[in-house]
Amino acid sequence: MSAYIAILSARLRTLLQYRAVALAGIITQLFWGLIRIAIFEAFYRSSTDVQPMTYSEVADYIWLGQAMFALIPVTADSDLRTMIRTGTVAYELLRPVDLYNFWYSRSLASRIAPALLRSLPVFAVALLFLSLKPPASYASAAAWSLAIISALLLSSAISTLSSILLLWTISGEGINRLLTLLVFVFSGTLVPLPLFPEWFQPFLNFLPFRGLVDVPLRLYMGHIPASDAWMMLGHQLIWILLFVALGRCLLAYGTHRLVVQGG
């Protein structure tokens, strides 16, 4: 375990050096947050139908989503992608550690570092200056904290799986674009999930992606009662275990049949 903690720590120290990139990301998240707020304000002003969320709840949902944006798995590990394309991934097979745990630790650091540099400042700005409300209750805050940790673990499992799938591709562009589409649409990043049609809700509730954004956000707001937190956390945990198991199986199969060219 100490080896993976050391890997996580080293990767974190490396990624935390990109402060200029983080500043650009903070500005980008705030800008797109304002754009999305304007779009939904126009929607609510022009609609007379009763919506499952009020405009105020949607605004909070958007700002929380912008703050959490760094946590979602939108691409596979770019360093692993390069190693697989160049053949230097062979060196990874020689490391005296469990390869899945090693790659998972890298993915975990790749989620935590941007969150520390970008998520906390965006959250603070939205809370202080952009009318983001605090958690609905202490119980909601506690449930949100647990859901954020589960979302981080789920995001890392998905990201690790997408990196493993690169063993069967040439460039990885297809995997990255498909992953981005699935996460953006079905996690609540683009549109709050409660605004989707009623007939579509069971499908959204089944998919793992709501555990990345929608569940933590709605627990924070109290839109999902804190008493239902254990059900939501259980859903996240099941998908974490499934993605980890699938990733391990594919990695074992892929490395057993891996052919490295070049050099």
PDB file of C-alpha atoms in Angstrom:
ATOM      1  CA  MET A   1       0.000   0.000   0.000  1.00  0.00           C
ATOM      2  CA  SER A   2       2.868   2.398   0.775  1.00  0.00           C
ATOM      3  CA  ALA A   3       4.074   2.079  -2.827  1.00  0.00           C
ATOM      4  CA  TYR A   4       0.736   3.289  -4.206  1.00  0.00           C
ATOM      5  CA  ILE A   5       0.555   6.135  -1.684  1.00  0.00           C
ATOM      6  CA  ALA A   6       4.026   7.183  -2.844  1.00  0.00           C
ATOM      7  CA  ILE A   7       2.869   7.028  -6.480  1.00  0.00           C
ATOM      8  CA  LEU A   8      -0.184   9.104  -5.641  1.00  0.00           C
ATOM      9  CA  SER A   9       1.913  11.645  -3.737  1.00  0.00           C
ATOM     10  CA  ALA A  10       4.530  11.956  -6.490  1.00  0.00           C
ATOM     11  CA  ARG A  11       1.898  12.364  -9.176  1.00  0.00           C
ATOM     12  CA  LEU A  12       0.084  14.980  -7.089  1.00  0.00           C
ATOM     13  CA  ARG A  13       3.271  17.014  -6.598  1.00  0.00           C
ATOM     14  CA  THR A  14       3.867  16.939 -10.339  1.00  0.00           C
ATOM     15  CA  LEU A  15       0.351  18.037 -11.281  1.00  0.00           C
ATOM     16  CA  LEU A  16       0.120  20.748  -8.608  1.00  0.00           C
ATOM     17  CA  GLN A  17       2.892  22.643 -10.390  1.00  0.00           C
ATOM     18  CA  TYR A  18       0.572  23.630 -13.266  1.00  0.00           C
ATOM     19  CA  ARG A  19      -0.830  26.725 -11.563  1.00  0.00           C
ATOM     20  CA  ALA A  20      -1.159  28.805 -14.745  1.00  0.00           C
ATOM     21  CA  VAL A  21      -3.246  26.049 -16.316  1.00  0.00           C
ATOM     22  CA  ALA A  22      -5.380  25.956 -13.180  1.00  0.00           C
ATOM     23  CA  LEU A  23      -5.941  29.722 -13.315  1.00  0.00           C
ATOM     24  CA  ALA A  24      -7.039  29.453 -16.944  1.00  0.00           C
ATOM     25  CA  GLY A  25      -9.364  26.621 -15.934  1.00  0.00           C
ATOM     26  CA  ILE A  26     -10.914  28.698 -13.134  1.00  0.00           C
ATOM     27  CA  ILE A  27     -11.628  31.570 -15.522  1.00  0.00           C
ATOM     28  CA  THR A  28     -13.044  29.146 -18.103  1.00  0.00           C
ATOM     29  CA  GLN A  29     -15.360  27.461 -15.582  1.00  0.00           C
ATOM     30  CA  LEU A  30     -16.669  30.789 -14.311  1.00  0.00           C
ATOM     31  CA  PHE A  31     -17.214  32.077 -17.859  1.00  0.00           C
ATOM     32  CA  TRP A  32     -19.135  29.000 -19.002  1.00  0.00           C
ATOM     33  CA  GLY A  33     -21.072  29.013 -15.758  1.00  0.00           C
ATOM     34  CA  LEU A  34     -22.330  32.523 -16.494  1.00  0.00           C
ATOM     35  CA  ILE A  35     -23.226  31.492 -20.066  1.00  0.00           C
ATOM     36  CA  ARG A  36     -25.206  28.468 -18.862  1.00  0.00           C
ATOM     37  CA  ILE A  37     -26.958  30.525 -16.177  1.00  0.00           C
ATOM     38  CA  ALA A  38     -28.074  32.981 -18.876  1.00  0.00           C
ATOM     39  CA  ILE A  39     -29.392  30.137 -21.057  1.00  0.00           C
ATOM     40  CA  PHE A  40     -31.434  28.584 -18.268  1.00  0.00           C
ATOM     41  CA  GLU A  41     -32.701  31.968 -17.117  1.00  0.00           C
ATOM     42  CA  ALA A  42     -34.052  32.532 -20.644  1.00  0.00           C
ATOM     43  CA  PHE A  43     -35.603  29.059 -20.575  1.00  0.00           C
ATOM     44  CA  TYR A  44     -37.383  29.643 -17.267  1.00  0.00           C
ATOM     45  CA  ARG A  45     -38.580  33.090 -18.295  1.00  0.00           C
ATOM     46  CA  SER A  46     -40.121  31.729 -21.495  1.00  0.00           C
ATOM     47  CA  SER A  47     -41.616  28.534 -20.018  1.00  0.00           C
ATOM     48  CA  THR A  48     -44.951  28.417 -18.220  1.00  0.00           C
ATOM     49  CA  ASP A  49     -44.781  24.687 -17.398  1.00  0.00           C
ATOM     50  CA  VAL A  50     -43.996  23.539 -13.886  1.00  0.00           C
ATOM     51  CA  GLN A  51     -40.427  22.226 -13.832  1.00  0.00           C
ATOM     52  CA  PRO A  52     -39.004  19.577 -11.471  1.00  0.00           C
ATOM     53  CA  MET A  53     -36.421  22.108 -10.306  1.00  0.00           C
ATOM     54  CA  THR A  54     -36.807  25.824  -9.626  1.00  0.00           C
ATOM     55  CA  TYR A  55     -34.574  28.334 -11.382  1.00  0.00           C
ATOM     56  CA  SER A  56     -32.733  28.960  -8.114  1.00  0.00           C
ATOM     57  CA  GLU A  57     -32.034  25.228  -7.747  1.00  0.00           C
ATOM     58  CA  VAL A  58     -30.820  25.013 -11.336  1.00  0.00           C
ATOM     59  CA  ALA A  59     -28.461  27.963 -10.757  1.00  0.00           C
ATOM     60  CA  ASP A  60     -27.001  26.238  -7.690  1.00  0.00           C
ATOM     61  CA  TYR A  61     -26.752  22.988  -9.665  1.00  0.00           C
ATOM     62  CA  ILE A  62     -24.815  24.744 -12.429  1.00  0.00           C
ATOM     63  CA  TRP A  63     -22.315  26.450 -10.124  1.00  0.00           C
ATOM     64  CA  LEU A  64     -21.716  23.274  -8.161  1.00  0.00           C
ATOM     65  CA  GLY A  65     -21.242  21.413 -11.449  1.00  0.00           C
ATOM     66  CA  GLN A  66     -18.730  23.991 -12.649  1.00  0.00           C
ATOM     67  CA  ALA A  67     -16.838  23.664  -9.385  1.00  0.00           C
ATOM     68  CA  MET A  68     -16.781  19.858  -9.697  1.00  0.00           C
ATOM     69  CA  PHE A  69     -15.852  19.843 -13.379  1.00  0.00           C
ATOM     70  CA  ALA A  70     -12.231  18.866 -12.672  1.00  0.00           C
ATOM     71  CA  LEU A  71     -13.405  15.656 -11.001  1.00  0.00           C
ATOM     72  CA  ILE A  72     -15.160  14.140 -14.015  1.00  0.00           C
ATOM     73  CA  PRO A  73     -13.305  11.688 -16.294  1.00  0.00           C
ATOM     74  CA  VAL A  74     -13.389  13.370 -19.700  1.00  0.00           C
ATOM     75  CA  THR A  75     -10.214  11.792 -21.149  1.00  0.00           C
ATOM     76  CA  ALA A  76      -7.944   8.824 -20.652  1.00  0.00           C
ATOM     77  CA  ASP A  77      -4.506   9.313 -19.108  1.00  0.00           C
ATOM     78  CA  SER A  78      -2.515  11.241 -21.740  1.00  0.00           C
ATOM     79  CA  ASP A  79       0.832   9.910 -20.484  1.00  0.00           C
ATOM     80  CA  LEU A  80      -0.343   6.305 -20.719  1.00  0.00           C
ATOM     81  CA  ARG A  81      -1.762   7.039 -24.135  1.00  0.00           C
ATOM     82  CA  THR A  82       1.680   8.206 -25.285  1.00  0.00           C
ATOM     83  CA  MET A  83       3.421   5.204 -23.722  1.00  0.00           C
ATOM     84  CA  ILE A  84       1.051   2.777 -25.439  1.00  0.00           C
ATOM     85  CA  ARG A  85       1.535   4.453 -28.819  1.00  0.00           C
ATOM     86  CA  THR A  86       5.339   4.539 -28.547  1.00  0.00           C
ATOM     87  CA  GLY A  87       5.763   1.098 -27.005  1.00  0.00           C
ATOM     88  CA  THR A  88       7.300   2.343 -23.774  1.00  0.00           C
ATOM     89  CA  VAL A  89       4.320   0.815 -21.969  1.00  0.00           C
ATOM     90  CA  ALA A  90       6.521  -2.296 -21.855  1.00  0.00           C
ATOM     91  CA  TYR A  91       8.435  -0.662 -19.004  1.00  0.00           C
ATOM     92  CA  GLU A  92       5.172  -0.496 -17.046  1.00  0.00           C
ATOM     93  CA  LEU A  93       4.953  -4.277 -17.147  1.00  0.00           C
ATOM     94  CA  LEU A  94       8.330  -4.569 -15.430  1.00  0.00           C
ATOM     95  CA  ARG A  95       7.365  -2.569 -12.347  1.00  0.00           C
ATOM     96  CA  PRO A  96       7.240  -4.657  -9.130  1.00  0.00           C
ATOM     97  CA  VAL A  97       3.711  -3.451  -8.343  1.00  0.00           C
ATOM     98  CA  ASP A  98       0.164  -4.367  -9.267  1.00  0.00           C
ATOM     99  CA  LEU A  99      -0.297  -2.605 -12.613  1.00  0.00           C
ATOM    100  CA  TYR A 100      -3.989  -1.844 -12.128  1.00  0.00           C
ATOM    101  CA  ASN A 101      -3.405  -0.273  -8.714  1.00  0.00           C
ATOM    102  CA  PHE A 102      -0.511   1.698 -10.176  1.00  0.00           C
ATOM    103  CA  TRP A 103      -2.621   3.131 -12.998  1.00  0.00           C
ATOM    104  CA  TYR A 104      -5.567   3.709 -10.659  1.00  0.00           C
ATOM    105  CA  SER A 105      -3.315   5.721  -8.320  1.00  0.00           C
ATOM    106  CA  ARG A 106      -2.214   7.863 -11.266  1.00  0.00           C
ATOM    107  CA  SER A 107      -5.833   8.428 -12.237  1.00  0.00           C
ATOM    108  CA  LEU A 108      -6.782   9.315  -8.673  1.00  0.00           C
ATOM    109  CA  ALA A 109      -4.025  11.943  -8.535  1.00  0.00           C
ATOM    110  CA  SER A 110      -5.140  13.309 -11.912  1.00  0.00           C
ATOM    111  CA  ARG A 111      -8.576  13.991 -10.414  1.00  0.00           C
ATOM    112  CA  ILE A 112      -7.461  15.300  -7.020  1.00  0.00           C
ATOM    113  CA  ALA A 113      -4.842  17.804  -8.210  1.00  0.00           C
ATOM    114  CA  PRO A 114      -7.152  19.786 -10.549  1.00  0.00           C
ATOM    115  CA  ALA A 115      -9.832  19.723  -7.867  1.00  0.00           C
ATOM    116  CA  LEU A 116      -7.486  21.315  -5.345  1.00  0.00           C
ATOM    117  CA  LEU A 117      -6.336  23.949  -7.823  1.00  0.00           C
ATOM    118  CA  ARG A 118      -9.628  24.682  -9.596  1.00  0.00           C
ATOM    119  CA  SER A 119     -12.676  23.316  -7.779  1.00  0.00           C
ATOM    120  CA  LEU A 120     -12.105  25.007  -4.435  1.00  0.00           C
ATOM    121  CA  PRO A 121     -11.573  28.515  -5.936  1.00  0.00           C
ATOM    122  CA  VAL A 122     -14.618  28.199  -8.229  1.00  0.00           C
ATOM    123  CA  PHE A 123     -16.733  26.999  -5.318  1.00  0.00           C
ATOM    124  CA  ALA A 124     -15.535  29.881  -3.124  1.00  0.00           C
ATOM    125  CA  VAL A 125     -16.221  32.523  -5.807  1.00  0.00           C
ATOM    126  CA  ALA A 126     -19.687  31.119  -6.526  1.00  0.00           C
ATOM    127  CA  LEU A 127     -20.523  30.950  -2.818  1.00  0.00           C
ATOM    128  CA  LEU A 128     -19.315  34.476  -2.039  1.00  0.00           C
ATOM    129  CA  PHE A 129     -20.253  36.434  -5.166  1.00  0.00           C
ATOM    130  CA  LEU A 130     -22.576  34.421  -7.437  1.00  0.00           C
ATOM    131  CA  SER A 131     -25.468  33.578  -5.099  1.00  0.00           C
ATOM    132  CA  LEU A 132     -24.590  29.931  -4.567  1.00  0.00           C
ATOM    133  CA  LYS A 133     -26.339  28.831  -1.395  1.00  0.00           C
ATOM    134  CA  PRO A 134     -24.641  26.752   1.322  1.00  0.00           C
ATOM    135  CA  PRO A 135     -25.717  23.117   1.885  1.00  0.00           C
ATOM    136  CA  ALA A 136     -29.372  22.648   2.765  1.00  0.00           C
ATOM    137  CA  SER A 137     -28.487  21.215   6.193  1.00  0.00           C
ATOM    138  CA  TYR A 138     -25.632  19.701   8.157  1.00  0.00           C
ATOM    139  CA  ALA A 139     -26.897  16.266   7.154  1.00  0.00           C
ATOM    140  CA  SER A 140     -26.909  17.328   3.495  1.00  0.00           C
ATOM    141  CA  ALA A 141     -23.345  18.636   3.839  1.00  0.00           C
ATOM    142  CA  ALA A 142     -22.202  15.325   5.341  1.00  0.00           C
ATOM    143  CA  ALA A 143     -23.974  13.322   2.621  1.00  0.00           C
ATOM    144  CA  TRP A 144     -22.459  15.570  -0.042  1.00  0.00           C
ATOM    145  CA  SER A 145     -18.956  15.050   1.364  1.00  0.00           C
ATOM    146  CA  LEU A 146     -19.328  11.271   1.269  1.00  0.00           C
ATOM    147  CA  ALA A 147     -20.807  11.407  -2.229  1.00  0.00           C
ATOM    148  CA  ILE A 148     -17.886  13.556  -3.442  1.00  0.00           C
ATOM    149  CA  ILE A 149     -15.411  10.945  -2.203  1.00  0.00           C
ATOM    150  CA  SER A 150     -17.407   8.180  -3.913  1.00  0.00           C
ATOM    151  CA  ALA A 151     -17.607  10.281  -7.094  1.00  0.00           C
ATOM    152  CA  LEU A 152     -13.826  10.681  -7.023  1.00  0.00           C
ATOM    153  CA  LEU A 153     -13.320   6.916  -6.717  1.00  0.00           C
ATOM    154  CA  LEU A 154     -15.896   6.248  -9.461  1.00  0.00           C
ATOM    155  CA  SER A 155     -14.326   8.831 -11.760  1.00  0.00           C
ATOM    156  CA  SER A 156     -10.888   7.275 -11.277  1.00  0.00           C
ATOM    157  CA  ALA A 157     -12.254   3.790 -12.005  1.00  0.00           C
ATOM    158  CA  ILE A 158     -13.855   5.013 -15.254  1.00  0.00           C
ATOM    159  CA  SER A 159     -10.705   6.898 -16.260  1.00  0.00           C
ATOM    160  CA  THR A 160      -8.520   3.859 -15.543  1.00  0.00           C
ATOM    161  CA  LEU A 161     -10.805   1.643 -17.621  1.00  0.00           C
ATOM    162  CA  SER A 162     -10.630   4.094 -20.541  1.00  0.00           C
ATOM    163  CA  SER A 163      -6.821   4.051 -20.292  1.00  0.00           C
ATOM    164  CA  ILE A 164      -6.790   0.242 -20.355  1.00  0.00           C
ATOM    165  CA  LEU A 165      -8.963   0.249 -23.481  1.00  0.00           C
ATOM    166  CA  LEU A 166      -6.189   2.157 -25.254  1.00  0.00           C
ATOM    167  CA  LEU A 167      -4.336  -1.177 -25.467  1.00  0.00           C
ATOM    168  CA  TRP A 168      -6.719  -2.075 -28.328  1.00  0.00           C
ATOM    169  CA  THR A 169      -6.608   1.220 -30.234  1.00  0.00           C
ATOM    170  CA  ILE A 170      -4.149   3.181 -32.346  1.00  0.00           C
ATOM    171  CA  SER A 171      -4.751   6.792 -31.313  1.00  0.00           C
ATOM    172  CA  GLY A 172      -7.364   6.667 -28.551  1.00  0.00           C
ATOM    173  CA  GLU A 173      -9.389   9.542 -30.034  1.00  0.00           C
ATOM    174  CA  GLY A 174     -12.516   7.423 -30.326  1.00  0.00           C
ATOM    175  CA  ILE A 175     -12.429   6.387 -26.673  1.00  0.00           C
ATOM    176  CA  ASN A 176     -11.821   9.944 -25.479  1.00  0.00           C
ATOM    177  CA  ARG A 177     -14.663  11.392 -27.544  1.00  0.00           C
ATOM    178  CA  LEU A 178     -17.119   8.661 -26.573  1.00  0.00           C
ATOM    179  CA  LEU A 179     -16.226   9.030 -22.895  1.00  0.00           C
ATOM    180  CA  THR A 180     -16.658  12.812 -23.050  1.00  0.00           C
ATOM    181  CA  LEU A 181     -20.078  12.480 -24.704  1.00  0.00           C
ATOM    182  CA  LEU A 182     -21.352   9.886 -22.231  1.00  0.00           C
ATOM    183  CA  VAL A 183     -20.133  11.761 -19.161  1.00  0.00           C
ATOM    184  CA  PHE A 184     -21.321  15.203 -20.261  1.00  0.00           C
ATOM    185  CA  VAL A 185     -24.827  14.064 -21.218  1.00  0.00           C
ATOM    186  CA  PHE A 186     -25.633  11.448 -18.585  1.00  0.00           C
ATOM    187  CA  SER A 187     -23.913  12.895 -15.503  1.00  0.00           C
ATOM    188  CA  GLY A 188     -25.796  16.195 -15.411  1.00  0.00           C
ATOM    189  CA  THR A 189     -22.825  18.277 -16.563  1.00  0.00           C
ATOM    190  CA  LEU A 190     -24.703  19.781 -19.530  1.00  0.00           C
ATOM    191  CA  VAL A 191     -28.327  19.644 -18.367  1.00  0.00           C
ATOM    192  CA  PRO A 192     -29.545  18.852 -14.826  1.00  0.00           C
ATOM    193  CA  LEU A 193     -30.847  15.299 -14.932  1.00  0.00           C
ATOM    194  CA  PRO A 194     -34.233  16.093 -13.308  1.00  0.00           C
ATOM    195  CA  LEU A 195     -35.047  18.221 -16.389  1.00  0.00           C
ATOM    196  CA  PHE A 196     -34.920  15.187 -18.669  1.00  0.00           C
ATOM    197  CA  PRO A 197     -38.303  13.602 -19.598  1.00  0.00           C
ATOM    198  CA  GLU A 198     -39.967  11.480 -16.951  1.00  0.00           C
ATOM    199  CA  TRP A 199     -39.855   8.343 -19.111  1.00  0.00           C
ATOM    200  CA  PHE A 200     -36.077   8.689 -19.388  1.00  0.00           C
ATOM    201  CA  GLN A 201     -35.444   8.956 -15.640  1.00  0.00           C
ATOM    202  CA  PRO A 202     -35.218   5.190 -14.857  1.00  0.00           C
ATOM    203  CA  PHE A 203     -32.483   4.852 -17.488  1.00  0.00           C
ATOM    204  CA  LEU A 204     -30.568   7.832 -16.083  1.00  0.00           C
ATOM    205  CA  ASN A 205     -30.942   6.502 -12.537  1.00  0.00           C
ATOM    206  CA  PHE A 206     -29.506   3.149 -13.565  1.00  0.00           C
ATOM    207  CA  LEU A 207     -26.401   4.480 -15.334  1.00  0.00           C
ATOM    208  CA  PRO A 208     -23.225   5.087 -13.308  1.00  0.00           C
ATOM    209  CA  PHE A 209     -22.660   8.603 -14.614  1.00  0.00           C
ATOM    210  CA  ARG A 210     -25.203  10.297 -12.342  1.00  0.00           C
ATOM    211  CA  GLY A 211     -22.950   9.351  -9.439  1.00  0.00           C
ATOM    212  CA  LEU A 212     -20.243  11.641 -10.828  1.00  0.00           C
ATOM    213  CA  VAL A 213     -22.173  14.928 -10.718  1.00  0.00           C
ATOM    214  CA  ASP A 214     -25.932  14.692 -10.224  1.00  0.00           C
ATOM    215  CA  VAL A 215     -25.999  12.738  -6.952  1.00  0.00           C
ATOM    216  CA  PRO A 216     -23.457  14.869  -5.021  1.00  0.00           C
ATOM    217  CA  LEU A 217     -25.027  18.111  -6.286  1.00  0.00           C
ATOM    218  CA  ARG A 218     -28.593  17.206  -5.370  1.00  0.00           C
ATOM    219  CA  LEU A 219     -27.545  15.907  -1.956  1.00  0.00           C
ATOM    220  CA  TYR A 220     -25.846  19.256  -1.327  1.00  0.00           C
ATOM    221  CA  MET A 221     -28.985  21.137  -2.326  1.00  0.00           C
ATOM    222  CA  GLY A 222     -31.328  18.866  -0.396  1.00  0.00           C
ATOM    223  CA  HIS A 223     -33.091  17.992  -3.655  1.00  0.00           C
ATOM    224  CA  ILE A 224     -32.267  14.410  -2.698  1.00  0.00           C
ATOM    225  CA  PRO A 225     -32.994  14.054   1.036  1.00  0.00           C
ATOM    226  CA  ALA A 226     -30.007  13.222   3.224  1.00  0.00           C
ATOM    227  CA  SER A 227     -31.984  10.195   4.443  1.00  0.00           C
ATOM    228  CA  ASP A 228     -31.619   8.713   0.932  1.00  0.00           C
ATOM    229  CA  ALA A 229     -27.843   9.199   0.920  1.00  0.00           C
ATOM    230  CA  TRP A 230     -27.049   5.560   1.720  1.00  0.00           C
ATOM    231  CA  MET A 231     -29.038   4.419  -1.294  1.00  0.00           C
ATOM    232  CA  MET A 232     -27.144   6.850  -3.512  1.00  0.00           C
ATOM    233  CA  LEU A 233     -23.788   5.862  -2.015  1.00  0.00           C
ATOM    234  CA  GLY A 234     -24.653   2.198  -2.521  1.00  0.00           C
ATOM    235  CA  HIS A 235     -25.366   2.860  -6.200  1.00  0.00           C
ATOM    236  CA  GLN A 236     -21.987   4.585  -6.564  1.00  0.00           C
ATOM    237  CA  LEU A 237     -20.183   1.770  -4.735  1.00  0.00           C
ATOM    238  CA  ILE A 238     -21.699  -0.954  -6.922  1.00  0.00           C
ATOM    239  CA  TRP A 239     -20.539   0.809 -10.077  1.00  0.00           C
ATOM    240  CA  ILE A 240     -17.077   1.443  -8.618  1.00  0.00           C
ATOM    241  CA  LEU A 241     -16.679  -2.278  -7.931  1.00  0.00           C
ATOM    242  CA  LEU A 242     -17.994  -3.189 -11.398  1.00  0.00           C
ATOM    243  CA  PHE A 243     -15.624  -0.804 -13.188  1.00  0.00           C
ATOM    244  CA  VAL A 244     -12.663  -1.976 -11.096  1.00  0.00           C
ATOM    245  CA  ALA A 245     -13.472  -5.634 -11.779  1.00  0.00           C
ATOM    246  CA  LEU A 246     -13.920  -4.991 -15.508  1.00  0.00           C
ATOM    247  CA  GLY A 247     -10.723  -2.954 -15.650  1.00  0.00           C
ATOM    248  CA  ARG A 248      -8.734  -5.692 -13.920  1.00  0.00           C
ATOM    249  CA  CYS A 249     -10.082  -8.386 -16.248  1.00  0.00           C
ATOM    250  CA  LEU A 250      -9.360  -6.364 -19.387  1.00  0.00           C
ATOM    251  CA  LEU A 251      -5.888  -5.404 -18.173  1.00  0.00           C
ATOM    252  CA  ALA A 252      -4.999  -9.023 -17.410  1.00  0.00           C
ATOM    253  CA  TYR A 253      -6.264 -10.091 -20.837  1.00  0.00           C
ATOM    254  CA  GLY A 254      -4.611  -7.174 -22.639  1.00  0.00           C
ATOM    255  CA  THR A 255      -1.175  -7.543 -21.074  1.00  0.00           C
ATOM    256  CA  HIS A 256      -1.247 -11.302 -21.678  1.00  0.00           C
ATOM    257  CA  ARG A 257      -1.706 -10.714 -25.427  1.00  0.00           C
ATOM    258  CA  LEU A 258       0.199  -7.415 -25.699  1.00  0.00           C
ATOM    259  CA  VAL A 259       2.499  -7.001 -28.695  1.00  0.00           C
ATOM    260  CA  VAL A 260       4.878  -4.031 -28.491  1.00  0.00           C
ATOM    261  CA  GLN A 261       6.145  -2.665 -31.802  1.00  0.00           C
ATOM    262  CA  GLY A 262       8.823  -0.080 -32.455  1.00  0.00           C
ATOM    263  CA  GLY A 263      11.900   0.824 -30.469  1.00  0.00           C
TER     264      GLY A 263
END
